[in-house]
């Protein structure tokens, strides 16, 4: 089975569901290691800095957003490490997956409305197109 | 990101190598700061240069000076800060925030006083850097920072109104088309900054169709020469200093505020640290030299720095390329710059102001604590009323300090009976602002009681606090009560032991 799985999360409902599915897949293999990636979006950097009193508070906020996911991973009894990367979500996940040669990417389909999707293109769509390994999109 | 962090670690290790390896160390440092990302830095620098041109021109027009003043400033500051700045990858140039502060100075006294003020601004900023003033940034609450960017956005927008309001229908149409271009094109094509596309396309349209629109040339001249060293033509006396000093202080504050905010944003985007004091000093050095070369005071730019990082710029090289390429473009294309129609620049500035405004402020006003929301609004109102960003920031900081003091000056005294003794438990910070509430909480009409005042949940800060304790103790003693103080933490005990008189049995309340 898969030994290195990239799980891309943003703290949303969709990514919580993706985490649950990920555990179903990962727990079948004892050597499976999850690399949980969350991307701090470049386009939100200004707002986030402006509304946070200092670096520590911002880092705490970002960790807090991932708390439900971390809890599921702990309960699922799988080995994982969480990384917060900075960049534009789609390209950053793709770069990481291809560079680190993970075996599977799991990502939630993002809840954008159809107009936003037309304009921005969904992250999961970009990931499917450009990642070199199998991708699981969780609805 | 991980790589960058590792590189930083390597750098610090190199600092402690023996002296004979200093040469290697220098080369290593040069590589780490300048040449670790050559391709990304050069490309991003070019993109930034293209995006800088319209802004430098528009900010010059806001300040009321020739476009060359802003363009020279952008060139000088970007190139110098590349070497002396503390935050690699950050873009500094002529900015709207600074332009807005200098408007009255230019109007009343002219360009030479602006250049002198720019040099003095640099001196003040460099001093702030040497005195490690960056630390003081933490005293500026986020509510003030949000107010700062919002009022900046509002002022930039207001500065555009005279250039498009009620001029002609064609002006409105060109502003609208510009806005359409700058918002729609980036959705499909990102390689060239959309504002530049708008300028090139619409300027050509105007030139070929001969439409009657005001142009940059109507408001100032463009000269296609490199900036040269000059000493501002002002009398060197106290009167001059009196004129420029208030502006220089305001410029220094506004410049450092925006620069340090931008540095924090770039820190976060790149996942790296930066030296804020070095940046403050660098901003100062850049402005000093900039003033001597005929540029207006500038600082870091949030928008351009974000563009730089997004385009792949990380190192000092990106800033250097941005500045140099800007100058190159100017030497080649200077003739065309004067033909840019004003409505196009106005459209671009409206985009800049929309991008600067913090649109989440509306939910912030609803959700943030009332005091914070009030500080933010007061900052904005004062800036818009005075047209001076530094006044709004100072008012905001003072107001939030007052709110903070009043919040922590809430002191509670709980009274209960215990083994025939009256026990008062004091909860909160005891200092000059809370002593009145503290003294009022006691009822002095009792007599012949055994009273204990417990300070376990309190802290004694200053001599007014000690004075208040004295007053309470001595007043109770007047009516033959027995008063005991307990639970003082060690630093509170120290100050009380040093200053209090109640331990002296014969002490009475002084007459005042």
XYZ file of C-alpha atoms in Angstrom:
651
model
C 0.000 0.000 0.000
C 0.962 3.652 0.141
C 3.775 4.573 2.495
C 4.048 8.314 1.913
C 0.792 10.188 1.664
C 0.447 13.942 1.289
C -2.706 15.192 2.953
C -3.479 18.795 1.974
C -5.751 20.559 4.462
C -7.051 24.037 5.229
C -9.163 23.387 8.323
C -12.433 23.423 6.373
C -15.233 20.840 6.621
C -14.033 19.311 3.388
C -10.528 18.847 4.650
C -11.821 17.231 7.855
C -13.676 14.697 5.715
C -10.563 14.209 3.610
C -8.611 13.470 6.792
C -11.108 10.791 7.810
C -10.847 9.122 4.406
C -7.081 9.416 4.551
C -6.993 7.456 7.788
C -9.078 4.664 6.249
C -6.459 4.347 3.520
C -3.421 4.871 5.707
C -4.327 2.530 8.544
C -4.173 -0.481 6.210
C -0.406 -0.111 5.988
C 1.745 -0.093 9.138
C 4.565 1.918 7.537
C 2.330 4.663 6.249
C 3.481 8.193 7.034
C 1.283 11.237 6.473
C 2.687 14.576 5.490
C -0.039 17.008 6.375
C 0.374 20.240 4.426
C -1.453 23.454 5.067
C -0.682 26.480 2.904
C -0.713 29.990 4.328
C -2.051 31.799 1.276
C 0.087 34.671 -0.071
C -2.990 36.688 -0.909
C -4.138 36.553 2.717
C -0.777 37.497 4.226
C -1.566 41.192 4.494
C -4.936 40.723 6.191
C -3.587 38.077 8.547
C -0.634 40.194 9.669
C -2.805 43.275 10.014
C -5.288 41.482 12.235
C -2.814 39.592 14.390
C -0.903 41.121 17.243
C 2.473 39.603 16.532
C 3.907 36.508 14.997
C 3.129 34.200 17.899
C -0.577 34.947 17.784
C -0.695 34.347 14.042
C 1.136 31.033 14.329
C -1.217 29.999 17.118
C -4.248 30.918 14.993
C -2.959 28.824 12.123
C -2.319 25.823 14.376
C -5.738 26.244 15.962
C -7.392 26.094 12.559
C -5.841 22.661 12.067
C -6.701 21.405 15.554
C -9.738 19.322 14.493
C -7.625 17.637 11.840
C -4.790 16.933 14.220
C -7.248 15.419 16.659
C -8.625 13.037 14.033
C -5.086 12.022 13.079
C -4.218 11.329 16.714
C -7.335 9.247 17.226
C -6.631 7.422 13.965
C -3.337 6.261 15.421
C -1.290 7.025 12.313
C 2.125 8.627 12.125
C 2.057 12.114 10.705
C 3.831 15.437 10.628
C 2.182 18.778 10.022
C 3.846 21.453 7.924
C 2.629 24.964 7.250
C 4.000 26.214 3.927
C 3.680 29.682 2.452
C 2.599 30.418 -1.094
C -0.330 30.124 -3.451
C -2.186 26.990 -2.334
C -2.400 25.067 -5.624
C 1.163 25.499 -6.929
C 2.663 25.086 -3.443
C 0.964 21.722 -2.873
C 1.909 20.577 -6.390
C 5.571 21.603 -5.953
C 5.818 19.844 -2.636
C 4.163 16.649 -3.871
C 6.375 16.427 -6.949
C 9.598 17.381 -5.196
C 9.090 15.044 -2.262
C 7.853 12.257 -4.544
C 4.921 11.300 -2.341
C 2.928 8.289 -3.466
C -0.580 9.672 -3.040
C -2.134 13.098 -2.585
C -5.395 13.413 -0.666
C -7.253 16.713 -0.768
C -10.760 17.950 -0.032
C -12.682 19.546 -2.866
C -12.924 23.175 -1.877
C -16.279 24.730 -1.305
C -16.022 27.576 -3.752
C -19.117 28.634 -5.635
C -19.207 28.194 -9.380
C -18.328 31.821 -10.166
C -15.279 31.774 -7.905
C -14.282 28.478 -9.438
C -14.504 29.873 -12.927
C -12.369 32.837 -11.972
C -9.878 31.302 -9.563
C -9.890 27.688 -10.646
C -10.240 25.249 -7.789
C -7.152 24.149 -5.928
C -8.073 20.483 -6.197
C -8.522 20.790 -9.929
C -5.046 22.273 -10.348
C -3.574 19.578 -8.126
C -5.158 16.766 -10.154
C -3.854 18.255 -13.383
C -0.257 18.739 -12.368
C 0.710 16.266 -9.649
C 2.618 13.224 -10.902
C 1.076 10.696 -8.508
C -2.502 9.478 -7.943
C -4.803 12.039 -6.310
C -7.836 11.385 -4.146
C -10.363 14.222 -3.997
C -12.797 13.910 -1.116
C -16.242 15.472 -1.453
C 10.782 27.376 3.240
C 12.710 24.703 5.023
C 15.731 25.391 2.843
C 15.673 29.048 3.761
C 15.578 28.322 7.447
C 18.509 25.968 7.095
C 20.429 28.591 5.201
C 19.931 31.062 7.983
C 21.320 28.572 10.418
C 24.355 28.074 8.249
C 24.838 31.805 8.183
C 24.883 32.154 11.941
C 27.362 29.345 12.237
C 29.674 31.106 9.825
C 29.708 34.185 11.988
C 31.845 32.435 14.576
C 34.519 30.983 12.268
C 38.146 32.030 12.814
C 39.400 35.173 11.115
C 41.381 33.604 8.295
C 38.133 32.354 6.850
C 36.597 35.798 6.723
C 36.999 35.877 2.935
C 35.109 32.623 2.529
C 32.546 33.896 4.931
C 32.021 37.025 2.859
C 31.574 35.037 -0.321
C 29.220 32.707 1.462
C 27.217 35.644 2.815
C 27.117 37.279 -0.585
C 25.732 34.076 -2.013
C 23.146 33.657 0.723
C 21.918 37.232 0.569
C 22.342 38.060 -3.100
C 22.765 35.112 -5.415
C 20.786 32.175 -4.020
C 17.806 32.855 -6.264
C 19.171 34.724 -9.280
C 16.544 33.754 -11.855
C 13.583 34.389 -9.543
C 15.028 37.683 -8.315
C 15.780 39.067 -11.783
C 12.360 38.174 -13.189
C 10.496 39.475 -10.146
C 12.603 42.657 -10.151
C 11.605 43.350 -13.755
C 7.922 42.802 -12.977
C 8.168 45.143 -10.000
C 9.940 47.827 -12.061
C 7.084 47.742 -14.566
C 4.533 48.035 -11.773
C 6.479 50.808 -10.033
C 6.446 53.293 -12.917
C 2.759 54.237 -12.872
C 2.748 54.444 -9.076
C 5.877 56.591 -8.879
C 4.336 59.030 -11.368
C 0.960 59.082 -9.646
C 2.470 59.590 -6.190
C 4.553 62.487 -7.537
C 1.359 64.060 -8.794
C -0.266 63.557 -5.379
C 2.717 65.245 -3.720
C 2.530 68.086 -6.232
C 5.985 67.614 -7.772
C 7.286 66.662 -11.212
C 7.006 62.939 -11.997
C 10.812 62.809 -12.129
C 10.983 63.427 -8.370
C 9.027 60.257 -7.654
C 10.821 58.273 -10.334
C 14.268 59.326 -9.084
C 13.156 58.515 -5.556
C 11.985 55.054 -6.568
C 15.261 54.384 -8.367
C 17.502 55.698 -5.558
C 15.617 54.120 -2.669
C 15.239 50.713 -4.312
C 18.908 50.534 -5.296
C 20.261 51.753 -1.953
C 17.934 49.715 0.228
C 19.020 46.609 -1.692
C 22.400 47.023 0.040
C 21.521 48.529 3.405
C 18.015 47.203 4.121
C 17.219 44.626 6.777
C 14.538 42.743 4.872
C 15.781 41.166 1.634
C 13.093 40.927 -1.036
C 11.135 43.925 0.233
C 10.491 46.763 -2.239
C 10.910 50.374 -1.152
C 10.273 53.392 -3.367
C 8.212 56.569 -3.570
C 4.942 55.821 -1.763
C 1.456 57.244 -1.418
C 1.668 57.421 2.366
C 4.750 59.640 2.213
C 3.439 61.688 -0.722
C 0.297 62.541 1.239
C 2.294 63.804 4.220
C 4.423 66.146 2.110
C 1.578 67.863 0.204
C 1.376 71.046 2.354
C 5.166 71.421 2.455
C 5.439 71.304 -1.330
C 2.477 73.631 -1.771
C 3.803 76.317 0.572
C 7.561 76.061 0.199
C 8.367 74.124 -2.953
C 10.582 71.278 -4.050
C 13.845 72.316 -2.411
C 12.302 72.281 1.027
C 10.910 68.836 0.255
C 14.390 67.585 -0.612
C 15.797 69.078 2.584
C 12.945 67.478 4.546
C 13.683 64.153 2.848
C 17.306 64.266 4.001
C 16.263 65.172 7.552
C 13.684 62.358 7.469
C 16.506 59.988 6.590
C 18.618 61.270 9.475
C 15.742 60.773 11.929
C 15.006 57.281 10.618
C 18.665 56.282 10.754
C 18.761 57.499 14.366
C 15.651 55.472 15.161
C 17.389 52.467 13.661
C 20.564 52.993 15.680
C 18.491 53.507 18.839
C 16.685 50.229 18.085
C 13.298 51.882 17.816
C 11.836 48.934 15.933
C 11.075 47.476 19.329
C 8.531 50.235 19.810
C 6.464 48.811 16.980
C 4.877 46.461 19.469
C 3.275 49.455 21.175
C 1.272 50.147 18.051
C -1.907 48.106 18.368
C -3.404 46.363 15.381
C -6.471 48.623 15.523
C -4.183 51.573 14.736
C -2.470 49.666 11.930
C -5.833 48.782 10.378
C -6.883 52.420 10.723
C -3.608 53.429 9.092
C -4.049 51.362 5.938
C -7.714 52.283 5.661
C -7.103 56.002 5.924
C -4.203 55.677 3.496
C -6.569 54.048 1.008
C -9.195 56.743 1.534
C -6.665 59.559 1.089
C -5.224 58.033 -2.085
C -8.727 57.791 -3.478
C -9.602 61.343 -2.447
C -6.451 62.612 -4.128
C -7.742 61.176 -7.426
C -11.122 62.852 -7.350
C -10.013 66.246 -8.749
C -8.378 64.461 -11.680
C -11.540 62.780 -12.932
C -14.606 64.335 -11.325
C -16.670 66.531 -13.634
C -14.011 66.886 -16.332
C -15.507 65.097 -19.313
C -17.415 61.971 -20.232
C -14.336 60.649 -21.980
C -12.420 60.908 -18.700
C -14.979 58.711 -16.943
C -14.870 56.224 -19.804
C -11.084 55.967 -19.654
C -11.086 55.519 -15.883
C -13.672 52.756 -16.290
C -11.754 51.005 -19.077
C -8.551 51.187 -17.023
C -10.293 49.597 -14.050
C -11.702 46.899 -16.310
C -8.238 46.132 -17.697
C -6.465 46.038 -14.333
C -9.044 43.723 -12.789
C -9.908 41.408 -15.687
C -6.601 40.827 -17.453
C -4.772 39.306 -14.442
C -7.365 36.526 -14.383
C -6.024 35.252 -17.671
C -2.543 36.653 -18.048
C -0.143 37.419 -15.245
C 3.313 37.772 -16.777
C 3.155 41.560 -17.275
C 1.546 43.750 -14.580
C -1.926 44.742 -15.772
C -1.512 48.465 -14.919
C 1.354 48.643 -17.402
C -0.763 46.949 -20.064
C -3.497 49.514 -19.412
C -0.996 52.345 -19.762
C 0.583 51.081 -22.981
C -2.712 50.205 -24.683
C -4.665 53.274 -23.637
C -1.820 55.729 -24.220
C -1.494 54.385 -27.777
C -5.250 54.683 -28.255
C -5.176 58.315 -27.152
C -2.128 59.180 -29.258
C -3.561 57.636 -32.439
C -7.122 58.825 -32.006
C -6.146 62.292 -30.879
C -8.676 62.304 -28.049
C -8.598 65.347 -25.841
C -7.560 64.079 -22.407
C -5.202 65.655 -19.914
C -1.846 63.890 -19.724
C 1.007 63.538 -17.279
C 2.842 66.148 -19.360
C 0.244 68.741 -18.367
C 1.252 68.331 -14.733
C 5.017 68.101 -14.940
C 8.119 67.396 -16.949
C 10.066 64.258 -17.619
C 13.788 64.530 -18.180
C 15.679 61.563 -19.524
C 18.770 61.893 -17.410
C 20.209 60.006 -14.492
C 19.712 61.737 -11.171
C 22.731 63.789 -10.129
C 24.042 64.944 -6.778
C 22.693 68.269 -5.589
C 22.419 70.158 -2.343
C 18.873 71.435 -1.757
C 18.710 75.156 -2.411
C 17.449 76.271 0.988
C 18.941 78.702 3.503
C 20.679 76.684 6.220
C 19.181 78.342 9.277
C 16.772 77.744 12.137
C 13.829 79.033 10.143
C 14.293 76.323 7.531
C 14.628 73.733 10.246
C 11.415 74.946 11.849
C 9.620 74.534 8.531
C 10.906 71.088 7.630
C 11.258 69.452 11.039
C 7.541 68.752 11.699
C 7.231 67.251 8.229
C 10.390 65.192 8.641
C 9.172 63.744 11.927
C 5.806 62.867 10.381
C 7.509 61.368 7.324
C 9.900 59.370 9.506
C 7.061 57.915 11.569
C 4.822 57.119 8.609
C 7.728 55.667 6.626
C 8.903 53.402 9.412
C 5.379 52.314 10.221
C 4.650 51.197 6.683
C 8.143 49.737 6.230
C 8.035 47.646 9.385
C 4.483 46.473 8.639
C 5.599 45.478 5.150
C 8.669 43.738 6.557
C 6.446 41.663 8.845
C 4.249 40.707 5.899
C 7.289 39.699 3.819
C 8.663 37.775 6.831
C 5.447 35.817 6.980
C 5.163 35.193 3.242
C 8.718 33.917 2.958
C 8.780 32.148 6.318
C 12.003 33.955 7.249
C 13.105 36.494 9.844
C 14.436 39.980 9.235
C 16.336 42.629 11.134
C 13.874 45.451 11.824
C 16.427 47.844 13.304
C 18.688 47.366 10.316
C 15.700 48.052 8.089
C 14.912 51.289 9.953
C 18.539 52.371 9.618
C 18.528 51.346 5.944
C 15.385 53.358 5.241
C 17.164 56.324 6.790
C 20.336 55.934 4.741
C 18.268 55.475 1.579
C 16.281 58.646 2.223
C 19.387 60.711 3.016
C 21.065 59.768 -0.272
C 17.737 59.967 -2.115
C 17.258 63.569 -0.952
C 20.670 64.572 -2.252
C 19.796 63.094 -5.646
C 16.542 64.958 -6.042
C 14.077 62.286 -4.904
C 11.115 62.611 -2.577
C 11.021 60.697 0.700
C 9.858 57.112 0.354
C 9.427 53.880 2.272
C 8.552 50.222 1.799
C 5.474 49.410 -0.249
C 3.110 46.643 0.786
C 1.592 46.101 -2.661
C 4.869 46.023 -4.569
C 6.574 43.799 -2.014
C 3.730 41.289 -2.255
C 4.034 41.386 -6.061
C 7.781 40.796 -5.723
C 7.443 37.762 -3.462
C 4.585 36.339 -5.539
C 6.696 36.708 -8.672
C 9.506 34.719 -7.059
C 11.673 37.527 -5.639
C 13.387 36.595 -2.368
C 16.824 38.196 -2.181
C 18.443 41.627 -2.277
C 19.032 41.169 -5.990
C 15.295 41.522 -6.712
C 15.193 44.998 -5.151
C 18.356 46.050 -6.985
C 16.989 44.842 -10.330
C 13.659 46.602 -9.703
C 15.376 49.949 -9.147
C 17.901 49.661 -11.969
C 15.413 48.374 -14.498
C 13.065 51.231 -13.618
C 15.832 53.719 -14.460
C 16.636 51.871 -17.668
C 12.999 51.996 -18.782
C 12.873 55.671 -17.989
C 15.949 56.437 -20.075
C 14.488 54.512 -22.990
C 10.822 55.403 -22.737
C 10.902 58.786 -20.992
C 9.296 60.542 -23.974
C 6.246 58.363 -23.766
C 5.700 58.849 -20.059
C 4.501 62.437 -20.505
C 1.840 61.230 -22.918
C 0.167 58.898 -20.411
C -3.432 60.107 -20.071
C -4.315 61.158 -16.526
C -7.559 59.106 -16.416
C -5.476 55.947 -16.840
C -3.254 56.866 -13.893
C -6.388 57.711 -11.918
C -7.817 54.285 -12.687
C -4.601 52.623 -11.531
C -4.594 54.658 -8.319
C -8.198 53.689 -7.628
C -7.073 50.075 -7.945
C -4.191 50.781 -5.555
C -6.544 52.338 -3.024
C -9.006 49.437 -3.278
C -6.105 47.030 -2.774
C -4.775 49.024 0.169
C -8.090 49.201 2.014
C -8.636 46.427 4.545
C -12.059 45.195 3.499
C -12.330 42.886 6.493
C -12.536 46.052 8.629
C -16.304 46.010 8.364
C -16.551 42.667 10.125
C -13.758 43.850 12.432
C -15.892 46.785 13.599
C -18.733 44.407 14.403
C -16.698 41.671 16.067
C -13.696 43.302 17.695
C -13.926 44.691 21.241
C -15.664 48.094 21.187
C -12.539 49.926 22.348
C -10.504 48.475 19.453
C -13.166 49.369 16.916
C -13.273 52.900 18.343
C -9.481 53.257 18.089
C -9.585 52.133 14.465
C -12.360 54.573 13.579
C -10.740 57.484 15.432
C -7.468 56.836 13.590
C -9.267 56.943 10.248
C -11.361 60.011 11.123
C -8.384 62.022 12.343
C -6.320 61.161 9.282
C -9.107 62.028 6.884
C -9.809 65.271 8.762
C -6.177 66.404 9.045
C -4.826 64.724 5.888
C -1.872 63.678 8.037
C -1.284 59.976 8.600
C 1.110 60.536 11.485
C -1.469 62.508 13.492
C -4.008 59.704 13.146
C -1.472 57.104 14.233
C -0.350 59.123 17.257
C -3.969 59.798 18.283
C -4.795 56.110 17.834
C -1.847 54.994 19.951
C -2.699 57.461 22.732
C -6.368 56.526 22.693
C -5.662 52.820 22.856
C -3.194 53.444 25.688
C -5.937 55.262 27.601
C -8.379 52.434 26.916
C -5.789 49.957 28.097
C -5.133 51.837 31.315
C -8.829 52.207 32.032
C -9.335 48.514 31.364
C -6.681 47.353 33.788
C -7.475 50.053 36.351
C -10.600 48.144 37.339
C -9.964 47.094 40.888
C -12.311 45.075 43.061
C -12.347 44.747 46.825
C -14.358 41.847 48.264
C -15.337 42.002 51.919
C -16.149 39.022 54.124
C -16.140 38.030 57.762
C -13.830 35.334 59.012
C -13.204 34.329 62.651
C -14.437 37.686 63.968
C -12.128 39.459 61.594
C -13.111 41.527 58.572
C -11.214 40.291 55.557
C -10.812 42.471 52.449
C -9.571 40.726 49.330
C -8.142 43.078 46.729
C -8.266 41.974 43.109
C -6.568 43.898 40.298
C -3.685 46.230 39.545
C -3.110 48.999 42.081
C -1.530 52.059 40.441
C -2.198 55.750 39.919
C -5.305 55.155 37.823
C -6.946 52.668 40.170
C -6.207 54.157 43.649
C -9.427 56.137 43.751
C -11.590 53.069 43.168
C -9.486 51.222 45.713
C -9.902 53.771 48.534
C -13.627 54.229 47.790
C -14.210 50.506 48.220
C -13.586 50.689 51.961
C -16.082 51.733 54.617
C -14.238 53.741 57.280
C -17.168 54.223 59.665
C -16.352 51.056 61.627
C -14.424 51.074 64.877
C -12.627 48.618 67.204
C -12.489 45.897 64.557
C -9.841 43.422 63.533
C -9.207 44.056 59.836
C -7.073 42.125 57.333
C -6.404 43.377 53.795
C -5.295 40.593 51.486
C -3.283 41.559 48.382
C -2.711 38.009 47.044
C -4.600 38.787 43.809
C -3.177 42.244 43.389
C 0.017 43.988 42.407
C 1.334 47.291 43.773
C 2.897 49.339 40.988
C 3.805 52.831 42.110
C 3.964 55.305 44.981
C 0.373 56.465 44.519
C -0.607 52.863 45.192
C 1.504 52.772 48.353
C 0.032 56.129 49.369
C -3.469 54.693 48.977
C -2.638 51.720 51.178
C -1.228 54.101 53.786
C -4.369 56.164 53.655
C -6.637 53.157 54.143
C -4.583 51.717 56.994
C -4.223 55.016 58.828
C -7.887 55.903 58.424
C -8.917 52.602 59.999
C -6.451 53.137 62.822
C -8.025 56.486 63.601
C -11.058 54.566 64.876
C -9.048 52.064 66.897
C -9.243 49.312 64.330
C -6.413 46.826 64.128
C -5.252 46.576 60.533
C -3.032 43.918 59.015
C -1.726 43.704 55.443
C -0.998 40.305 53.926
C -0.361 38.488 50.677
C 1.877 41.094 49.008
C 3.991 39.499 46.297
C 7.716 40.123 46.521
C 7.984 43.105 44.184
C 4.901 44.709 45.729
C 6.373 44.120 49.197
C 9.605 45.777 48.157
C 7.953 49.002 47.078
C 5.617 49.052 50.084
C 8.482 48.493 52.552
C 10.412 51.272 50.901
C 7.690 53.904 50.775
C 4.877 53.141 53.210
C 4.511 54.984 56.515
C 1.782 52.841 58.081
C 4.390 50.638 59.766
C 5.306 53.667 61.814
C 2.819 53.427 64.699
C 2.746 57.164 65.247
C 2.087 58.069 61.653
C -0.956 60.125 60.803
C -2.419 61.121 57.468
C -0.611 64.114 56.102
C -2.692 67.219 55.875
C -3.172 67.513 52.088
